[in-house]
Tab-separated table of C-alpha atoms in Angstrom:
chain	number	residue	atom	x	y	z
A	1326	MET	CA	75.082	108.622	47.537
A	1327	ALA	CA	74.287	105.604	45.372
A	1328	ILE	CA	73.971	102.732	47.777
A	1329	ALA	CA	72.474	99.281	47.310
A	1330	PRO	CA	70.264	98.678	50.350
A	1331	THR	CA	69.454	95.156	51.503
A	1332	VAL	CA	65.798	94.363	52.181
A	1333	ARG	CA	64.704	90.843	53.133
A	1334	VAL	CA	61.406	89.462	54.394
A	1335	GLN	CA	62.002	85.952	55.600
A	1336	GLN	CA	60.963	83.225	58.005
A	1337	GLN	CA	64.452	82.270	59.240
A	1338	ASP	CA	66.537	84.124	61.795
A	1339	PHE	CA	69.259	86.605	60.807
A	1340	ASP	CA	72.899	86.989	61.793
A	1341	LEU	CA	73.547	90.467	63.236
A	1342	ALA	CA	77.340	90.252	62.966
A	1343	ALA	CA	77.224	89.087	59.333
A	1344	GLU	CA	74.881	91.917	58.371
A	1345	VAL	CA	77.133	94.540	59.993
A	1346	ALA	CA	80.209	93.012	58.383
A	1347	ALA	CA	78.475	93.205	54.999
A	1348	LEU	CA	78.246	97.021	55.390
A	1349	THR	CA	81.756	97.560	56.749
A	1350	SER	CA	84.194	94.894	55.502
A	1351	GLY	CA	86.934	96.191	53.261
A	1352	ARG	CA	85.687	99.774	53.634
A	1353	THR	CA	87.362	102.743	55.241
A	1354	ASP	CA	84.678	105.358	54.780
A	1355	VAL	CA	82.248	104.112	57.444
A	1356	GLY	CA	82.556	105.885	60.772
A	1357	ALA	CA	79.346	104.758	62.475
A	1358	VAL	CA	77.109	101.675	62.383
A	1359	VAL	CA	73.847	101.625	64.300
A	1360	THR	CA	71.847	98.399	64.584
A	1361	PHE	CA	68.381	97.853	65.945
A	1362	SER	CA	67.219	94.350	66.824
A	1363	GLY	CA	63.594	93.899	67.754
A	1364	LEU	CA	62.920	90.798	69.873
A	1365	CYS	CA	59.814	88.969	71.028
A	1366	ARG	CA	59.053	89.543	74.724
A	1367	ASP	CA	57.026	87.087	76.811
A	1368	GLU	CA	54.905	89.806	78.487
A	1369	GLY	CA	55.695	88.654	81.981
A	1370	GLY	CA	55.460	84.960	81.071
A	1371	ALA	CA	51.978	85.098	79.518
A	1372	LEU	CA	53.053	84.953	75.913
A	1373	ALA	CA	53.903	81.584	74.249
A	1374	ALA	CA	54.492	82.914	70.755
A	1375	LEU	CA	53.806	85.663	68.277
A	1376	GLU	CA	52.442	84.805	64.880
A	1377	LEU	CA	53.586	87.349	62.293
A	1378	GLU	CA	51.382	87.644	59.240
A	1379	HIS	CA	52.549	89.741	56.286
A	1380	TYR	CA	51.478	90.804	52.826
A	1381	PRO	CA	54.042	89.146	50.537
A	1382	GLY	CA	55.170	91.432	47.763
A	1383	MET	CA	53.873	94.603	49.330
A	1384	ALA	CA	55.975	94.052	52.460
A	1385	GLU	CA	59.188	94.143	50.422
A	1386	ALA	CA	57.922	96.956	48.209
A	1387	GLU	CA	56.863	99.142	51.141
A	1388	ILE	CA	60.119	98.591	53.033
A	1389	LYS	CA	62.040	99.542	49.888
A	1390	ARG	CA	60.040	102.738	49.664
A	1391	ILE	CA	60.857	103.555	53.289
A	1392	VAL	CA	64.518	102.825	52.723
A	1393	SER	CA	64.599	105.098	49.643
A	1394	GLU	CA	63.195	107.880	51.714
A	1395	ALA	CA	65.897	107.355	54.374
A	1396	ILE	CA	68.597	107.473	51.706
A	1397	THR	CA	67.397	110.890	50.491
A	1398	ARG	CA	67.381	112.199	54.070
A	1399	TRP	CA	70.693	111.000	55.540
A	1400	PRO	CA	74.211	110.494	54.160
A	1401	VAL	CA	74.271	106.756	54.668
A	1402	THR	CA	76.817	104.372	53.135
A	1403	GLY	CA	74.621	101.285	53.718
A	1404	LEU	CA	71.177	100.229	54.953
A	1405	THR	CA	69.854	96.774	55.751
A	1406	ILE	CA	66.395	95.777	56.875
A	1407	ILE	CA	65.385	92.186	57.625
A	1408	HIS	CA	61.859	91.479	58.842
A	1409	ARG	CA	60.806	87.983	59.838
A	1410	TYR	CA	57.361	86.409	59.574
A	1411	GLY	CA	55.736	83.241	60.903
A	1412	GLN	CA	55.853	81.816	64.414
A	1413	ILE	CA	58.293	83.636	66.704
A	1414	HIS	CA	58.926	82.706	70.344
A	1415	PRO	CA	59.929	84.882	73.283
A	1416	GLY	CA	63.619	85.795	73.109
A	1417	GLU	CA	63.771	85.391	69.340
A	1418	ASN	CA	64.489	88.082	66.792
A	1419	ILE	CA	61.682	89.797	64.846
A	1420	VAL	CA	63.369	92.597	62.947
A	1421	LEU	CA	66.819	93.986	62.205
A	1422	VAL	CA	67.773	97.443	60.957
A	1423	VAL	CA	71.398	98.357	60.222
A	1424	ALA	CA	72.436	101.878	59.214
A	1425	ALA	CA	76.032	102.761	58.291
A	1426	SER	CA	77.274	106.301	57.720
A	1427	PRO	CA	80.402	108.417	57.998
A	1428	HIS	CA	78.687	110.243	60.915
A	1429	ARG	CA	77.086	108.985	64.129
A	1430	GLN	CA	74.040	111.269	64.127
A	1431	ALA	CA	73.039	110.205	60.607
A	1432	ALA	CA	73.350	106.509	61.516
A	1433	PHE	CA	71.221	106.933	64.675
A	1434	GLU	CA	68.547	108.990	62.944
A	1435	ALA	CA	68.296	106.795	59.867
A	1436	ALA	CA	67.916	103.627	61.999
A	1437	SER	CA	65.316	105.293	64.282
A	1438	PHE	CA	63.368	106.626	61.276
A	1439	LEU	CA	63.366	103.196	59.622
A	1440	MET	CA	62.012	101.527	62.777
A	1441	ASP	CA	59.256	104.127	63.225
A	1442	TYR	CA	58.167	103.656	59.620
A	1443	LEU	CA	58.338	99.870	59.786
A	1444	LYS	CA	56.076	99.896	62.865
A	1445	SER	CA	53.332	101.916	61.215
A	1446	ARG	CA	53.666	101.441	57.461
A	1447	ALA	CA	55.019	97.978	56.730
A	1448	PRO	CA	52.218	95.412	56.166
A	1449	PHE	CA	52.845	93.059	59.089
A	1450	TRP	CA	50.395	92.029	61.811
A	1451	LYS	CA	51.125	90.288	65.102
A	1452	LYS	CA	48.837	87.770	66.724
A	1453	GLU	CA	49.506	86.655	70.290
A	1454	HIS	CA	49.324	83.067	71.464
A	1455	HIS	CA	49.094	82.654	75.209
A	1456	VAL	CA	50.828	80.106	77.408
A	1457	ASP	CA	47.439	78.915	78.706
A	1458	GLY	CA	46.473	77.895	75.155
A	1459	SER	CA	44.102	80.814	74.555
A	1460	ALA	CA	44.511	82.884	71.418
A	1461	GLY	CA	45.447	86.298	72.700
A	1462	GLY	CA	44.176	88.025	69.655
A	1463	TRP	CA	45.700	90.574	67.320
A	1464	VAL	CA	48.048	93.161	68.719
A	1465	GLU	CA	46.544	96.616	68.432
A	1466	ALA	CA	48.436	99.474	66.807
A	1467	LYS	CA	49.702	101.925	69.394
A	1468	GLU	CA	48.944	105.603	69.429
A	1469	ALA	CA	52.574	106.144	70.490
A	1470	ASP	CA	53.790	104.611	67.243
A	1471	ALA	CA	51.690	107.039	65.188
A	1472	THR	CA	53.103	109.892	67.269
A	1473	ALA	CA	56.655	108.607	66.783
A	1474	LEU	CA	56.086	108.740	63.054
A	1475	LYS	CA	54.896	112.350	63.097
A	1476	ARG	CA	58.174	113.707	64.447
A	1477	TRP	CA	59.821	112.863	61.124
A	1478	ASP	CA	57.218	114.913	59.217
A	1479	GLU	CA	57.937	117.940	61.413
A	1480	LYS	CA	61.684	117.590	60.751
A	1481	GLY	CA	61.079	117.326	57.049
A	1482	GLN	CA	59.142	120.601	57.027
A	1483	ARG	CA	61.814	122.644	58.835
B	976	MET	CA	37.672	91.084	37.798
B	977	THR	CA	39.550	92.538	40.712
B	978	LYS	CA	41.538	90.531	43.201
B	979	LEU	CA	40.756	91.318	46.805
B	980	LEU	CA	43.147	90.290	49.576
B	981	TYR	CA	42.377	90.216	53.301
B	982	PHE	CA	44.856	90.143	56.175
B	983	ALA	CA	44.859	89.580	59.975
B	984	TRP	CA	41.455	89.955	61.606
B	985	VAL	CA	39.859	91.221	58.391
B	986	ARG	CA	40.838	87.863	56.845
B	987	GLU	CA	39.587	85.892	59.876
B	988	ARG	CA	36.215	87.640	60.012
B	989	ILE	CA	35.555	87.437	56.274
B	990	GLY	CA	36.778	83.824	56.376
B	991	LYS	CA	38.979	83.873	53.292
B	992	ARG	CA	42.436	85.096	52.246
B	993	GLU	CA	41.404	86.337	48.815
B	994	GLU	CA	38.802	86.349	46.150
B	995	GLU	CA	38.179	87.618	42.609
B	996	ILE	CA	35.266	89.984	42.363
B	997	ASP	CA	33.462	91.699	39.538
B	998	LEU	CA	32.840	95.170	40.969
B	999	PRO	CA	29.736	97.040	39.810
B	1000	ALA	CA	30.221	100.391	38.052
B	1001	GLU	CA	28.841	102.401	40.961
B	1002	VAL	CA	31.781	101.322	43.169
B	1003	VAL	CA	34.150	104.169	42.358
B	1004	THR	CA	36.236	104.848	45.464
B	1005	VAL	CA	37.768	102.778	48.252
B	1006	SER	CA	34.953	104.026	50.504
B	1007	ASP	CA	32.345	102.826	48.040
B	1008	LEU	CA	34.060	99.408	48.005
B	1009	LEU	CA	34.069	99.055	51.796
B	1010	GLU	CA	30.377	99.987	51.947
B	1011	TRP	CA	29.468	97.613	49.125
B	1012	LEU	CA	31.383	94.706	50.652
B	1013	ARG	CA	29.589	95.083	54.000
B	1014	ASP	CA	26.387	93.896	52.371
B	1015	LYS	CA	27.947	90.657	51.071
B	1016	GLY	CA	27.354	88.707	54.273
B	1017	ASP	CA	27.751	88.502	58.047
B	1018	GLY	CA	31.548	87.993	57.942
B	1019	TYR	CA	31.995	91.032	55.750
B	1020	ALA	CA	29.684	93.109	57.957
B	1021	GLU	CA	31.648	92.086	61.039
B	1022	ALA	CA	35.038	92.788	59.444
B	1023	LEU	CA	34.013	96.161	58.026
B	1024	GLN	CA	31.671	97.462	60.715
B	1025	GLN	CA	34.130	100.293	61.433
B	1026	PRO	CA	35.321	101.133	57.923
B	1027	GLN	CA	37.395	104.093	59.141
B	1028	VAL	CA	39.924	101.729	60.850
B	1029	ILE	CA	40.423	99.602	57.726
B	1030	ARG	CA	43.671	100.252	55.853
B	1031	VAL	CA	43.695	99.747	52.121
B	1032	ALA	CA	46.410	99.119	49.538
B	1033	ILE	CA	45.897	99.206	45.794
B	1034	ASN	CA	48.500	97.352	43.722
B	1035	GLU	CA	50.701	97.082	46.889
B	1036	GLU	CA	50.613	100.778	47.777
B	1037	HIS	CA	48.830	102.429	50.685
B	1038	VAL	CA	45.882	104.523	49.578
B	1039	ASP	CA	43.330	106.880	51.131
B	1040	HIS	CA	39.665	105.876	51.342
B	1041	ARG	CA	38.867	108.654	48.851
B	1042	GLU	CA	41.102	107.085	46.238
B	1043	ALA	CA	39.499	105.860	43.017
B	1044	ILE	CA	39.812	102.116	42.445
B	1045	ALA	CA	39.731	102.312	38.667
B	1046	GLY	CA	42.509	100.204	37.188
B	1047	ALA	CA	43.211	98.303	40.398
B	1048	ARG	CA	44.448	94.756	39.757
B	1049	GLU	CA	44.728	93.959	43.436
B	1050	ILE	CA	43.073	95.632	46.450
B	1051	ALA	CA	44.088	94.586	49.965
B	1052	LEU	CA	42.098	95.316	53.137
B	1053	PHE	CA	43.689	95.027	56.564
B	1054	PRO	CA	43.816	96.434	60.082
B	1055	PRO	CA	46.415	99.009	61.178
B	1056	MET	CA	49.853	97.469	60.877
B	1057	THR	CA	51.861	96.214	63.831
B	1058	GLY	CA	55.201	95.295	62.336
B	1059	GLY	CA	58.668	96.108	63.630
C	879	MET	CA	65.915	98.604	87.435
C	880	ALA	CA	69.020	97.097	89.028
C	881	ILE	CA	71.278	96.227	86.141
C	882	ALA	CA	74.965	95.375	86.009
C	883	PRO	CA	76.418	97.408	83.161
C	884	THR	CA	79.592	96.294	81.410
C	885	VAL	CA	82.321	98.914	80.964
C	886	ARG	CA	85.681	98.001	79.397
C	887	VAL	CA	88.616	100.088	78.264
C	888	GLN	CA	90.928	97.853	76.287
C	889	GLN	CA	93.458	97.660	73.495
C	890	GLN	CA	92.000	94.630	71.717
C	891	ASP	CA	89.013	94.546	69.426
C	892	PHE	CA	85.533	93.576	70.578
C	893	ASP	CA	82.933	91.102	69.302
C	894	LEU	CA	79.638	92.846	68.580
C	895	ALA	CA	77.594	89.663	68.381
C	896	ALA	CA	78.972	88.319	71.682
C	897	GLU	CA	78.201	91.589	73.480
C	898	VAL	CA	74.618	91.610	72.189
C	899	ALA	CA	74.151	87.968	73.112
C	900	ALA	CA	75.399	88.744	76.641
C	901	LEU	CA	72.463	91.187	77.050
C	902	THR	CA	69.789	88.944	75.495
C	903	SER	CA	70.624	85.234	75.873
C	904	GLY	CA	68.178	83.345	78.029
C	905	ARG	CA	66.058	86.449	78.556
C	906	THR	CA	62.500	87.120	77.436
C	907	ASP	CA	62.080	90.665	78.757
C	908	VAL	CA	64.201	92.444	76.134
C	909	GLY	CA	62.259	93.913	73.251
C	910	ALA	CA	64.876	96.152	71.693
C	911	VAL	CA	68.655	96.198	71.373
C	912	VAL	CA	70.441	99.166	69.836
C	913	THR	CA	74.167	98.987	69.106
C	914	PHE	CA	76.526	101.724	68.030
C	915	SER	CA	79.928	100.834	66.551
C	916	GLY	CA	82.336	103.693	65.966
C	917	LEU	CA	84.999	102.903	63.315
C	918	CYS	CA	88.189	104.574	62.158
C	919	ARG	CA	87.774	106.304	58.765
C	920	ASP	CA	90.729	106.971	56.457
C	921	GLU	CA	89.674	110.542	55.635
C	922	GLY	CA	89.742	109.987	51.888
C	923	GLY	CA	92.904	107.902	52.013
C	924	ALA	CA	95.044	110.411	53.968
C	925	LEU	CA	94.917	108.711	57.327
C	926	ALA	CA	97.267	105.787	58.088
C	927	ALA	CA	96.188	105.330	61.734
C	928	LEU	CA	94.685	106.900	64.785
C	929	GLU	CA	96.526	106.780	68.079
C	930	LEU	CA	94.102	106.784	70.982
C	931	GLU	CA	95.512	108.025	74.278
C	932	HIS	CA	93.460	107.692	77.425
C	933	TYR	CA	93.621	108.427	81.134
C	934	PRO	CA	93.613	104.952	82.724
C	935	GLY	CA	91.479	104.797	85.788
C	936	MET	CA	89.544	107.940	85.063
C	937	ALA	CA	88.376	106.610	81.671
C	938	GLU	CA	86.603	103.672	83.321
C	939	ALA	CA	85.365	105.835	86.222
C	940	GLU	CA	83.923	108.521	83.925
C	941	ILE	CA	82.233	106.015	81.634
C	942	LYS	CA	80.678	104.370	84.682
C	943	ARG	CA	79.315	107.730	85.789
C	944	ILE	CA	77.813	108.291	82.315
C	945	VAL	CA	76.281	104.799	82.363
C	946	SER	CA	74.766	105.397	85.806
C	947	GLU	CA	73.150	108.575	84.521
C	948	ALA	CA	71.666	106.673	81.523
C	949	ILE	CA	70.272	104.026	83.905
C	950	THR	CA	68.366	106.666	85.876
C	951	ARG	CA	66.958	108.152	82.683
C	952	TRP	CA	65.770	105.151	80.668
C	953	PRO	CA	64.218	101.764	81.543
C	954	VAL	CA	67.138	99.713	80.233
C	955	THR	CA	67.691	96.018	80.925
C	956	GLY	CA	71.399	96.165	80.003
C	957	LEU	CA	74.137	98.539	78.913
C	958	THR	CA	77.607	97.786	77.551
C	959	ILE	CA	80.349	100.238	76.629
C	960	ILE	CA	83.743	99.155	75.256
C	961	HIS	CA	86.261	101.805	74.302
C	962	ARG	CA	89.578	100.863	72.703
C	963	TYR	CA	92.882	102.694	73.031
C	964	GLY	CA	96.270	102.449	71.235
C	965	GLN	CA	96.947	102.297	67.494
C	966	ILE	CA	93.790	101.857	65.391
C	967	HIS	CA	93.780	101.579	61.623
C	968	PRO	CA	91.125	102.638	59.116
C	969	GLY	CA	88.204	100.186	59.057
C	970	GLU	CA	88.860	99.022	62.613
C	971	ASN	CA	86.523	99.449	65.568
C	972	ILE	CA	87.055	102.252	68.123
C	973	VAL	CA	84.041	102.098	70.399
C	974	LEU	CA	80.951	99.989	71.036
C	975	VAL	CA	77.762	100.920	72.852
C	976	VAL	CA	74.948	98.423	73.400
C	977	ALA	CA	71.610	99.368	74.993
C	978	ALA	CA	68.904	96.807	75.706
C	979	SER	CA	65.395	97.688	76.836
C	980	PRO	CA	61.801	96.471	76.698
C	981	HIS	CA	61.083	99.488	74.411
C	982	ARG	CA	62.691	100.717	71.223
C	983	GLN	CA	62.675	104.452	72.008
C	984	ALA	CA	64.487	103.896	75.321
C	985	ALA	CA	67.134	101.746	73.638
C	986	PHE	CA	67.746	104.312	70.871
C	987	GLU	CA	67.882	107.273	73.238
C	988	ALA	CA	70.123	105.587	75.803
C	989	ALA	CA	72.642	104.570	73.119
C	990	SER	CA	72.633	108.009	71.501
C	991	PHE	CA	73.028	109.720	74.920
C	992	LEU	CA	75.922	107.435	75.845
C	993	MET	CA	77.749	108.218	72.606
C	994	ASP	CA	77.291	111.969	72.966
C	995	TYR	CA	78.668	111.800	76.509
C	996	LEU	CA	81.551	109.570	75.515
C	997	LYS	CA	82.567	112.019	72.797
C	998	SER	CA	82.764	115.026	75.104
C	999	ARG	CA	83.327	113.668	78.627
C	1000	ALA	CA	85.377	110.488	78.463
C	1001	PRO	CA	89.138	111.157	78.784
C	1002	PHE	CA	90.329	109.929	75.391
C	1003	TRP	CA	92.326	111.875	72.772
C	1004	LYS	CA	92.922	111.007	69.141
C	1005	LYS	CA	96.139	111.745	67.243
C	1006	GLU	CA	96.250	111.315	63.506
C	1007	HIS	CA	99.108	109.685	61.651
C	1008	HIS	CA	99.170	110.410	57.940
C	1009	VAL	CA	99.935	108.060	55.089
C	1010	ASP	CA	102.749	110.360	53.960
C	1011	GLY	CA	104.499	109.841	57.278
C	1012	SER	CA	103.646	113.234	58.763
C	1013	ALA	CA	102.109	113.415	62.182
C	1014	GLY	CA	98.670	114.876	61.541
C	1015	GLY	CA	98.387	116.239	65.027
C	1016	TRP	CA	95.716	115.948	67.626
C	1017	VAL	CA	92.095	115.858	66.526
C	1018	GLU	CA	90.278	118.952	67.757
C	1019	ALA	CA	87.055	118.742	69.700
C	1020	LYS	CA	84.069	119.656	67.555
C	1021	GLU	CA	81.541	122.343	68.355
C	1022	ALA	CA	78.852	119.960	67.039
C	1023	ASP	CA	79.717	117.454	69.753
C	1024	ALA	CA	79.221	120.044	72.478
C	1025	THR	CA	75.902	120.994	70.889
C	1026	ALA	CA	74.835	117.315	70.729
C	1027	LEU	CA	75.489	117.082	74.443
C	1028	LYS	CA	73.281	120.066	75.288
C	1029	ARG	CA	70.118	118.524	73.858
C	1030	TRP	CA	70.167	116.016	76.758
C	1031	ASP	CA	70.219	118.880	79.304
C	1032	GLU	CA	67.190	120.432	77.666
C	1033	LYS	CA	65.348	117.147	77.776
C	1034	GLY	CA	66.189	116.708	81.410
C	1035	GLN	CA	64.717	120.083	82.226
C	1036	ARG	CA	61.385	119.465	80.481
D	1351	MET	CA	103.224	116.414	97.333
D	1352	THR	CA	100.596	116.361	94.592
D	1353	LYS	CA	100.767	114.139	91.553
D	1354	LEU	CA	100.235	115.955	88.277
D	1355	LEU	CA	99.313	114.067	85.103
D	1356	TYR	CA	99.442	115.442	81.562
D	1357	PHE	CA	97.734	114.033	78.472
D	1358	ALA	CA	97.784	114.496	74.673
D	1359	TRP	CA	99.350	117.791	73.543
D	1360	VAL	CA	99.608	119.088	77.091
D	1361	ARG	CA	101.877	116.091	77.771
D	1362	GLU	CA	103.844	116.595	74.553
D	1363	ARG	CA	104.453	120.276	75.177
D	1364	ILE	CA	105.403	119.906	78.815
D	1365	GLY	CA	107.528	116.929	77.826
D	1366	LYS	CA	106.509	114.508	80.560
D	1367	ARG	CA	103.607	112.272	81.490
D	1368	GLU	CA	103.573	113.049	85.165
D	1369	GLU	CA	105.426	114.565	88.106
D	1370	GLU	CA	105.154	115.019	91.829
D	1371	ILE	CA	105.058	118.645	92.855
D	1372	ASP	CA	105.024	120.448	96.207
D	1373	LEU	CA	102.494	123.188	95.584
D	1374	PRO	CA	102.987	126.496	97.449
D	1375	ALA	CA	100.209	127.618	99.816
D	1376	GLU	CA	99.089	130.485	97.544
D	1377	VAL	CA	97.993	128.012	94.852
D	1378	VAL	CA	94.377	127.598	96.000
D	1379	THR	CA	92.273	126.932	92.912
D	1380	VAL	CA	92.708	125.153	89.614
D	1381	SER	CA	93.150	128.574	87.953
D	1382	ASP	CA	95.937	129.392	90.377
D	1383	LEU	CA	97.631	126.136	89.523
D	1384	LEU	CA	97.527	126.747	85.749
D	1385	GLU	CA	98.971	130.216	86.216
D	1386	TRP	CA	101.680	129.046	88.576
D	1387	LEU	CA	102.712	126.155	86.264
D	1388	ARG	CA	103.101	128.508	83.263
D	1389	ASP	CA	106.135	130.019	84.946
D	1390	LYS	CA	107.909	126.696	85.366
D	1391	GLY	CA	109.503	126.737	81.922
D	1392	ASP	CA	109.032	127.102	78.180
D	1393	GLY	CA	107.201	123.789	77.726
D	1394	TYR	CA	104.728	124.667	80.471
D	1395	ALA	CA	104.221	128.136	79.034
D	1396	GLU	CA	103.533	126.667	75.611
D	1397	ALA	CA	101.139	124.018	76.948
D	1398	LEU	CA	99.190	126.451	79.108
D	1399	GLN	CA	99.250	129.642	77.066
D	1400	GLN	CA	95.489	129.468	76.678
D	1401	PRO	CA	94.490	128.207	80.126
D	1402	GLN	CA	90.765	128.505	79.330
D	1403	VAL	CA	90.959	125.533	76.896
D	1404	ILE	CA	92.669	123.237	79.422
D	1405	ARG	CA	90.405	120.588	81.019
D	1406	VAL	CA	91.213	119.521	84.539
D	1407	ALA	CA	90.343	116.469	86.641
D	1408	ILE	CA	90.990	116.148	90.353
D	1409	ASN	CA	91.144	112.616	91.677
D	1410	GLU	CA	89.716	111.346	88.329
D	1411	GLU	CA	86.717	113.677	88.255
D	1412	HIS	CA	86.161	116.655	85.956
D	1413	VAL	CA	86.357	119.985	87.792
D	1414	ASP	CA	85.855	123.660	87.049
D	1415	HIS	CA	88.778	126.049	87.022
D	1416	ARG	CA	87.305	127.761	90.145
D	1417	GLU	CA	87.529	124.516	92.085
D	1418	ALA	CA	89.806	124.436	95.158
D	1419	ILE	CA	92.622	121.910	94.891
D	1420	ALA	CA	92.964	121.311	98.634
D	1421	GLY	CA	93.119	117.564	99.283
D	1422	ALA	CA	93.882	116.619	95.688
D	1423	ARG	CA	96.036	113.495	95.410
D	1424	GLU	CA	96.104	113.602	91.653
D	1425	ILE	CA	95.464	116.482	89.261
D	1426	ALA	CA	95.297	115.828	85.556
D	1427	LEU	CA	95.547	118.521	82.819
D	1428	PHE	CA	94.492	117.782	79.257
D	1429	PRO	CA	92.915	119.251	76.077
D	1430	PRO	CA	89.205	118.868	75.280
D	1431	MET	CA	88.405	115.211	74.900
D	1432	THR	CA	87.931	113.522	71.489
D	1433	GLY	CA	86.804	110.016	72.424
D	1434	GLY	CA	83.967	107.969	70.997
């Protein structure tokens, strides 16, 4: 399916409803839309803000590569990824993934795949700033995220 | 001249975002580059003390440490990513 | 986690953004929100409308039972299910599921589980009305939906 | 008296949404009920000709065809669900 995915790396917030509408308005071939919003948590009150650093240019390029992979794997009618950078406070949005498809399973799997790949392959890094003024340091990559990624390799080999 | 970019704690430890470097001929692979950079000063040594954890992109694409760097315009060094 | 899920069975449309905001506004413990919107497709132009019949009373009760099951399985901070009934035209919303959690995998799995259970256990029936005026008859339950349901049993037994 | 509810094509074939019925003592299980109803007329026979596909809820909860109907206030018969 020839679709034109939307990929944006930006400082400002996004509008979930507008992004879903962009993939569904005026269409009658979309049966399922899955969205994922990633938000900043305050870690039990300790976190004042996250600072998101990214590699401009490569961030967009890498996300586009991930999106292209998803398009070859699932019958999607639309895909949108928006990843923010800069200072982000608890309760605020960090990332949005929207996957639209005729079928629910494809929409769920494409969105989940995109999130797993974003976590481990997109060039973004999070630094924590604590409420007490101390720099919390850089968030470490989680083993669980690498594991989450592997399940898509296994599926691809079946 | 090759442009080197540093991100996150690699950037903080080396103390700069980017630099243009004239790489010697014996620096053939990404591994060679990491080893060669470690000798450039304390910041570099601190940033690259565990070269196996450093992720590398050449011309904005992820590469293996065994990759040849010939033809690279831009090489970026950074810690494992934590986006999403 | 003691959460107060939202379950609504209604004729009118829903507002995706408002439902997401209801699970996230003023909170700093939500890291992931997954939404699923199910829409009416026109089946290549043949379908004029779907008529959704439901069993009032039981529809709400059964969805609440499904939601309670999801709450025991995943660490969710909020769950919302809205299922419409009545006449629904191509491009319009049928169902909304929203799952909020500290963690992305829990939000994805809870939303996917809720949809699979809604498909096969919630007392709703779809009748097709064709563009040419013929009554297309009642939509038949799909084998694939029964299969989708079984994967949750297997997981529970692990 | 027990209230019977019909939905979707079960409702259309039987030709009514609901009715109050005095069930005889020999109708013990859901299976018995489906068999007994089939003899009530052509619409019932048509609706229930394949009893194994009929889904049943007693007092708004899904039940098996082997379930006893004693104490049921409300019994609903319907085809497999197609919600979501």
